[in-house]
XYZ file of C-alpha atoms in Angstrom:
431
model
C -9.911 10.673 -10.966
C -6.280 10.291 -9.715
C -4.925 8.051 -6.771
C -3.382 10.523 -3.984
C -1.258 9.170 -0.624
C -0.247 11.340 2.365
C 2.188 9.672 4.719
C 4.787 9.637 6.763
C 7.448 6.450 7.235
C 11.040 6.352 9.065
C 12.520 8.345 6.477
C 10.464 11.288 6.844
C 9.777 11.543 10.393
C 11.866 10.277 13.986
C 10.545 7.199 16.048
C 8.782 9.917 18.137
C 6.607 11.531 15.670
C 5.723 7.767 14.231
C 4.653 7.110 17.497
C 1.850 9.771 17.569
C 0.651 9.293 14.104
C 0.595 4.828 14.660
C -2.530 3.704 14.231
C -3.865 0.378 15.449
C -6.552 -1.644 13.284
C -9.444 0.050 14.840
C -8.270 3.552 14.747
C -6.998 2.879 10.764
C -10.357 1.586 10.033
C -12.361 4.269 11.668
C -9.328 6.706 10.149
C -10.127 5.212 6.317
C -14.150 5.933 6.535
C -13.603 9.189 8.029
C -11.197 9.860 4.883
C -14.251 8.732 2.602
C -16.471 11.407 3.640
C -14.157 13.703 2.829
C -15.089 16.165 -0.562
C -13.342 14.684 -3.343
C -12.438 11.270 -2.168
C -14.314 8.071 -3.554
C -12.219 5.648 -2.427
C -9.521 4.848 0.720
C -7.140 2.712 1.769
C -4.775 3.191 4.893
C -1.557 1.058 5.022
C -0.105 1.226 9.028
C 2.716 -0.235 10.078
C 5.500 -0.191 12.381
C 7.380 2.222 10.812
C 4.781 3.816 8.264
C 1.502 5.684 8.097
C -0.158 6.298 4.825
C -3.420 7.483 3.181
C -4.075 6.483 -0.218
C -7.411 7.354 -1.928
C -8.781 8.171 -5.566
C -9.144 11.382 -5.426
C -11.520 13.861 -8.417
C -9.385 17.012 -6.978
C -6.019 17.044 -5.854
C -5.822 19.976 -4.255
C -9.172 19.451 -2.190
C -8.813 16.244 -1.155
C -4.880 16.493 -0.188
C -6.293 19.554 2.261
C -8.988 17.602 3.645
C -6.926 13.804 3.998
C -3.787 15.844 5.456
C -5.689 17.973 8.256
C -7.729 14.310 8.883
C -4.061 12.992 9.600
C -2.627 15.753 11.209
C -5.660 15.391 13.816
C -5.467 11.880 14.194
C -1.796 12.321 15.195
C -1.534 15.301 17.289
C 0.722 17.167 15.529
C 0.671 21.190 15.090
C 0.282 22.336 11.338
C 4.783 22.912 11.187
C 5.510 19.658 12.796
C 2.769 17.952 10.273
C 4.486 19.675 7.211
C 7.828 18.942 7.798
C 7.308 15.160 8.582
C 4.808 14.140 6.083
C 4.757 13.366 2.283
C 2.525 13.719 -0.481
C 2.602 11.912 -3.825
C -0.352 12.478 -6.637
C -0.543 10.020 -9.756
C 2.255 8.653 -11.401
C 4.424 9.446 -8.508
C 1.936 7.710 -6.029
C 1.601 4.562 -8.036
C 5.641 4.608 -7.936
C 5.989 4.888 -4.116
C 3.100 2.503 -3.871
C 4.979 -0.519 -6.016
C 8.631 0.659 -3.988
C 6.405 -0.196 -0.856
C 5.625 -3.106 -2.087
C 8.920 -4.107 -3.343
C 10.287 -3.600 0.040
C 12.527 -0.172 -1.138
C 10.886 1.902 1.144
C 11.181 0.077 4.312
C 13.374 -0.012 7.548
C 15.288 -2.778 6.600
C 16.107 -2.633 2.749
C 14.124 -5.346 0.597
C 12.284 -7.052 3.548
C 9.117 -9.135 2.435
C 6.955 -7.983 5.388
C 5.523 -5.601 3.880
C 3.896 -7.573 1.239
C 1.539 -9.051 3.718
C 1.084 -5.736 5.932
C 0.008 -4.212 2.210
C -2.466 -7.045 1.765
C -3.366 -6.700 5.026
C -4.706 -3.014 4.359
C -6.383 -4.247 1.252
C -8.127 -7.023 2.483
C -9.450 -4.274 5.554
C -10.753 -1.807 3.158
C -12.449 -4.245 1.219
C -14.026 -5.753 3.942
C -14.873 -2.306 5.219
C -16.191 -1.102 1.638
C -13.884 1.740 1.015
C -12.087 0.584 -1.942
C -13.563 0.355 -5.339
C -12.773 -1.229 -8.801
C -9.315 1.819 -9.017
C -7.271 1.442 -5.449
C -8.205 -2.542 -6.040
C -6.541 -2.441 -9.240
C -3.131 -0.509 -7.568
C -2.926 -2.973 -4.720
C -3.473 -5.773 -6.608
C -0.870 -4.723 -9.322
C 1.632 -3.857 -6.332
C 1.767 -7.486 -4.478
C 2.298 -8.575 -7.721
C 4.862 -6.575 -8.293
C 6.519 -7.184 -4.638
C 6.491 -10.790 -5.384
C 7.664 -10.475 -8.404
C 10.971 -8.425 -6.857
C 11.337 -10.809 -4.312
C 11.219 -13.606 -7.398
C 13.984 -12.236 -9.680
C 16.345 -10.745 -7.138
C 17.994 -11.493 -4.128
C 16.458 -7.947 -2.536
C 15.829 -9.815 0.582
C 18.613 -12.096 1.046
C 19.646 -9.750 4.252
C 16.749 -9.766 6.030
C 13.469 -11.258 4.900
C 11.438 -9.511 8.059
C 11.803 -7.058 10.952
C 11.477 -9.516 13.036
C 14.680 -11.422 11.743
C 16.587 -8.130 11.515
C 15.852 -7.905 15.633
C 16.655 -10.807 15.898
C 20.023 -11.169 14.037
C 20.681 -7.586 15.685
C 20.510 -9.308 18.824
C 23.651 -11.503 18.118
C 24.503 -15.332 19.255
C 22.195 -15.833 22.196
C 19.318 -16.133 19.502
C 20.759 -19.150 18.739
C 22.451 -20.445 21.879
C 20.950 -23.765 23.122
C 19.760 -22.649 26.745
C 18.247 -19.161 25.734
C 14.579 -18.440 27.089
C 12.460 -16.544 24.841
C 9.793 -14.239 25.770
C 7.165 -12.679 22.860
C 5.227 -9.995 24.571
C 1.966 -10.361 22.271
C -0.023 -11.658 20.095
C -1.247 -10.462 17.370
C 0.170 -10.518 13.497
C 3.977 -9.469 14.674
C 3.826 -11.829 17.471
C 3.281 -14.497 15.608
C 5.405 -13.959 12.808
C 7.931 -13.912 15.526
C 7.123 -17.182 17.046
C 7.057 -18.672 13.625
C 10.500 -17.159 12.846
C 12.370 -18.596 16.137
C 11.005 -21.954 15.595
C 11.930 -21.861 11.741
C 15.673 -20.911 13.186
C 14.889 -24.182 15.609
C 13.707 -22.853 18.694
C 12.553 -25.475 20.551
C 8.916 -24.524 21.845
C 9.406 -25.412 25.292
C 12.023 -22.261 25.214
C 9.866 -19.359 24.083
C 6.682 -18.009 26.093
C 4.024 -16.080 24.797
C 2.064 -13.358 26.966
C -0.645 -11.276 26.573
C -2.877 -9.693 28.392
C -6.057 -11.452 26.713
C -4.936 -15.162 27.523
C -7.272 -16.791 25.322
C -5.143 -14.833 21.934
C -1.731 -15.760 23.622
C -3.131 -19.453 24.332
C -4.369 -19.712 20.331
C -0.522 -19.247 19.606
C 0.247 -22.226 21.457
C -2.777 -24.366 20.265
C -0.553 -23.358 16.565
C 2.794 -23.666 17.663
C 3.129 -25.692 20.845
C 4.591 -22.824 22.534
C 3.724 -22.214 25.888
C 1.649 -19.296 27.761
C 2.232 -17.317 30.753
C -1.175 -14.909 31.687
C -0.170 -11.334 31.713
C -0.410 -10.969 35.558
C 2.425 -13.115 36.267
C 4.412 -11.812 33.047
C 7.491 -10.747 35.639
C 8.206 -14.256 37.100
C 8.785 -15.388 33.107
C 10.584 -12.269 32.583
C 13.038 -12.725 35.392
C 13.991 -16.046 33.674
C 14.083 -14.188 29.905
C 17.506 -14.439 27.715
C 15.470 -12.734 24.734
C 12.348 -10.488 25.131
C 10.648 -9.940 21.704
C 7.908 -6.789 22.726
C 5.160 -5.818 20.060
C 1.668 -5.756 22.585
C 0.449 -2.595 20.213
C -0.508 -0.810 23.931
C -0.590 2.909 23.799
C 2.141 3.165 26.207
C 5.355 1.733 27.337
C 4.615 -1.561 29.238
C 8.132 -2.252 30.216
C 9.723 0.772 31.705
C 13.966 1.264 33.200
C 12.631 -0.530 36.924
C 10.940 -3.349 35.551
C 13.770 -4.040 33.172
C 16.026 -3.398 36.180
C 14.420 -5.615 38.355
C 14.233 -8.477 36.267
C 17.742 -8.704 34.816
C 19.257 -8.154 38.124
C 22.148 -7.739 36.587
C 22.819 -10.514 34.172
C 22.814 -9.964 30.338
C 19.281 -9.614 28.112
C 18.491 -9.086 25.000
C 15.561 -6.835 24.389
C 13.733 -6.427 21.223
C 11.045 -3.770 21.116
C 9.097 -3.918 17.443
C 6.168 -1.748 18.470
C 4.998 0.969 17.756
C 4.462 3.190 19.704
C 7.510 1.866 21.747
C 6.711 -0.810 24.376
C 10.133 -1.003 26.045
C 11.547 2.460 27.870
C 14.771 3.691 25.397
C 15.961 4.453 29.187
C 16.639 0.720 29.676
C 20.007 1.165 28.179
C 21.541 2.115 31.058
C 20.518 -0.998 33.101
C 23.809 -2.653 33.073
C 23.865 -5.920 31.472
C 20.950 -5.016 28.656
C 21.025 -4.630 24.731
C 17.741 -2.770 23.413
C 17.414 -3.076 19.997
C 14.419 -1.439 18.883
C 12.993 0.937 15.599
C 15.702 3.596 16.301
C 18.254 0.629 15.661
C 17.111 -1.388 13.269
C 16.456 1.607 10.932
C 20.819 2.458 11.188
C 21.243 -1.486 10.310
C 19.137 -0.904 7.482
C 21.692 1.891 5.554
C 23.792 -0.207 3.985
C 24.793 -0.850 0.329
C 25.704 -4.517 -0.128
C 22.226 -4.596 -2.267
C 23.229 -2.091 -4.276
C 22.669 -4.684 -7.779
C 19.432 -5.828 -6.065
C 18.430 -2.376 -5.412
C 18.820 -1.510 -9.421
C 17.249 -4.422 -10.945
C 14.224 -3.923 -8.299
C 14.341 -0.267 -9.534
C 14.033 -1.036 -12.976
C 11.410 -3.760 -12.341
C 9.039 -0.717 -10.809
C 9.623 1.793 -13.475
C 9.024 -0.732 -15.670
C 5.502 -1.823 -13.930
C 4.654 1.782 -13.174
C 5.069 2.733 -17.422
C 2.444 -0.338 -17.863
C -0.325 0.453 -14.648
C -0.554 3.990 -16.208
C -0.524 3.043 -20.008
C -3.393 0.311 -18.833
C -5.009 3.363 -16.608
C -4.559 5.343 -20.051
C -6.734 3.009 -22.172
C -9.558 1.866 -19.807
C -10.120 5.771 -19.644
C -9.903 6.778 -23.704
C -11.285 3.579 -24.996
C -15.148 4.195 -24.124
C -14.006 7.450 -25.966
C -13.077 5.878 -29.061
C -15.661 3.640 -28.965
C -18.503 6.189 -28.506
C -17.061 8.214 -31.651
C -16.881 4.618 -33.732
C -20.818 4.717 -32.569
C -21.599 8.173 -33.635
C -20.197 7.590 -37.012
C -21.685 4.490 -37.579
C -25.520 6.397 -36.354
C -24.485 9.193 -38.764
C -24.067 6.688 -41.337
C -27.311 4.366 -41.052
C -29.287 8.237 -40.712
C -28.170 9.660 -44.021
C -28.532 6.223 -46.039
C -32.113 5.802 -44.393
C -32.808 9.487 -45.850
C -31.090 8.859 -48.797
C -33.427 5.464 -49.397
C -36.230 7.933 -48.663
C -35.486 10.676 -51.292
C -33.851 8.089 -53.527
C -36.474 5.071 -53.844
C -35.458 4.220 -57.007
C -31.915 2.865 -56.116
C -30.876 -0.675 -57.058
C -30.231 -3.022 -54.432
C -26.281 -2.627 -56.027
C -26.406 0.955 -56.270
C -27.921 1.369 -52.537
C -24.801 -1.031 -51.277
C -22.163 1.013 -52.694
C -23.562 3.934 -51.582
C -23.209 2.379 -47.713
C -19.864 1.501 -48.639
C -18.929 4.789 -49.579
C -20.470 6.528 -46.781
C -19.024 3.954 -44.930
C -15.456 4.630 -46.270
C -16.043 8.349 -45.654
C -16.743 7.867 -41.729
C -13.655 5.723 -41.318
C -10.910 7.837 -42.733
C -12.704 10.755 -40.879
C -11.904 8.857 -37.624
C -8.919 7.126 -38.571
C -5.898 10.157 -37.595
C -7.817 11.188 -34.306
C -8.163 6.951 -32.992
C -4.502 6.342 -34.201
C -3.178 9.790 -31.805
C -5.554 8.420 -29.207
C -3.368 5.237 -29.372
C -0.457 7.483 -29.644
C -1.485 8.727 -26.450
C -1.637 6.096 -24.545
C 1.272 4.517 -25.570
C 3.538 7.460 -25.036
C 2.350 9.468 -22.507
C 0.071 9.534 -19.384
C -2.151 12.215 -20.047
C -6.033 11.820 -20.620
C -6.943 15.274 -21.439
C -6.603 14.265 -24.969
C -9.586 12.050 -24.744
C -11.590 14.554 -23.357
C -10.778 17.214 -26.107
C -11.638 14.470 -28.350
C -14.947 14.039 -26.534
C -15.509 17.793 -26.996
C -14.327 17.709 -30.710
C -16.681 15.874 -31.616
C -19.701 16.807 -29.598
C -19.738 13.816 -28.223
C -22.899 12.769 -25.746
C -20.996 12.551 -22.868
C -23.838 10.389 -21.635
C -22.749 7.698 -24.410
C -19.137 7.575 -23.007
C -20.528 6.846 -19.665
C -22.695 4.412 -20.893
C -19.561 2.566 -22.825
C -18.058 2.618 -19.457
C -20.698 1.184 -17.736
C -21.395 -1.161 -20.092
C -17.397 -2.254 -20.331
C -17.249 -2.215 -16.573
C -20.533 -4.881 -16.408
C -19.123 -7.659 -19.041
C -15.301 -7.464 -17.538
């Protein structure tokens, strides 16, 4: 079994494609079971964000699960088979753990090093778990990659730039963020909403000056009950906009909610600041041509994001992976041979204990002394037998990430295949 991921993010597809192949938390859960039922797949975990979509599942087959995830992906988005293949990724074993802990790390995203991700990553975990479609292996990855993100966040200054998206926007957006008199408006409320509340008050917003709306008022009104923010029900959403400096937009609608005449109307020619983090887009790319208006949205924010001033960062990060990734698969390495070498420990130790129990039966005479040092050569005999064959095993895992070598030593042997299951079951129960 070997984890698989088929994706796409920013750097492998335009805003436009993303759009199609976004998937809220309904359609990602539904999108993760249907995965499961696929031929070759035991486990699944889909990771969907603003600017990425990816499948990750432990797969028996690579080539008949990749066929079956991709076309379940290429469906879900829309796409025909040429615009699918040029826009998406694929990454089996040791590369996919790799791309999974640069996720994490933040060197994959839209804005270089950004600790967002972390929780958007736990956020997929903690889905699929609830949902049952990860098991003890894809637990083990995710787990190992927040640790990993933290730890990259911990030892280097890989975020220094921009912690979030949502700071990036808002930085992007220049001084009126912080001007005195500047009206905020957060279209939304769900997890990007309300990181953005948090992050305008943490720059010392006051609450009075930023608005929440959504169109279920009860989820914008549990944003104020947190922040003492105010709300403004969805209906009258163009009075409050009229009066908007900043408009932060991430509703997670299907379709753009402020389009060129609405903008138009309510900046009536004075300056805003728009900030569209959705996916797909909630703000028109046509508004910039309403004079007076700055859009800053994906398409933006992922030019900001090229630069090289972490350039140090990037390497130590880099190194911190590689690092991690050599340890995940030397781990992977062992829990997979050791119920090996244990079952062949066990079927020299039954060969033993059969040939001195016929031994005591064609030999009753023995001494007591003489019957020991028989066991003790026999003993002796079994263990340098096994010795070379354990010490490659160990070899193995310590220098390379290939397991075929435990299976040849399975079939070396003739080893009961049903006895290294039953190690494995066994180890699985007391850890």
């Amino acid at each position: 079994m070997s984890v698989l991921v088929v994706g796409m993010s920013h750097k492998s597809a335009p805003i436009d494609v993303l759009e199609r192949a976004s998937l809220d938390t309904d359609a990602a859960v539904k999108l993760s079971h249907l995965v499961l039922e696929a031929p070759f797949v035991s486990e699944s975990v889909v990771i969907s964000t603003c600017n990425r979509v990816e499948i990750y599942v432990e797969a028996e087959r690579f080539h008949g699960a990749v066929e079956e995830v991709s076309r379940l992906l290429a469906e879900h988005s829309g796409l025909d088979r040429d615009d699918f293949v040029r826009h998406v990724y694929v990454h089996f074993d040791e590369a996919a753990v790799a791309h999974l802990f640069g996720v994490a790390a933040g060197m994959d995203s839209m804005i270089l090093g950004e600790s967002q991700i972390l929780g958007q990553v736990r956020d997929a975990l903690h889905s699929a778990q609830a949902e049952q479609t990860v098991g003890s292996a894809l637990n083990a990855l995710f787990q190992q990659a927040l640790r990993i993100g933290k730890r990259g966040h911990a030892e280097t200054g890989i975020d220094r730039l921009a912690p979030s998206i949502v700071t990036a926007g808002l930085d992007a957006a220049g001084a009126v963020v912080d001007a005195d008199d500047t009206r905020f408006l957060v279209a939304g409320a769900g997890t990007m909403a309300s990181l953005a509340v948090r992050t305008l008050i943490n720059r010392g917003v006051a609450p009075s000056h930023i608005m929440v709306a959504n169109r279920t008022f009860q989820r914008a009104y549990a944003l104020v009950a947190t922040f003492g923010v105010s709300a403004v029900r969805w209906e009258a959403m163009d009075v409050e906009l009229a009066a908007t400096d900043v408009l932060i937009s991430c509703t997670g609608a299907t379709g753009v909610v402020f389009d060129r005449e609405r903008i138009a109307r309510a900046g009536a020619g004075r300056s805003m600041a728009l900030i569209d983090l959705a996916l797909p887009r909630d703000i028109d790319p046509g508004v910039r041509d309403v004079d007076g208006v700055d859009l800053i949205d994906l398409v933006v924010l992922a030019r900001l994001g090229e630069n090289t001033e972490l350039a140090g960062d990037v390497e130590q990060v880099r190194a911190i992976v590689e690092d991690e990734v050599r340890t995940f698969l030397a781990a992977k390495a062992a829990s997979h041979i050791t119920p090996t070498v244990v079952a062949l420990r066990t079927m020299a130790t039954d060969v033993v204990a059969a040939e001195l129990a016929r031994i005591e039966t064609r030999l009753p005479d023995l001494t007591a002394d003489e019957l020991a040092a028989v066991r003790k050569a026999l003993h002796r005999v079994a263990e340098k037998l096994i010795h070379a064959p354990t010490v490659r095993v160990q070899q193995l895992i310590d220098g390379r990430a290939d397991l075929t070598y435990a299976e040849a030593l399975a079939d070396l042997f003739a080893l009961d295949q049903s006895t290294v299951d039953a190690v494995t079951q066994v180890k699985g129960e007391s850890s």
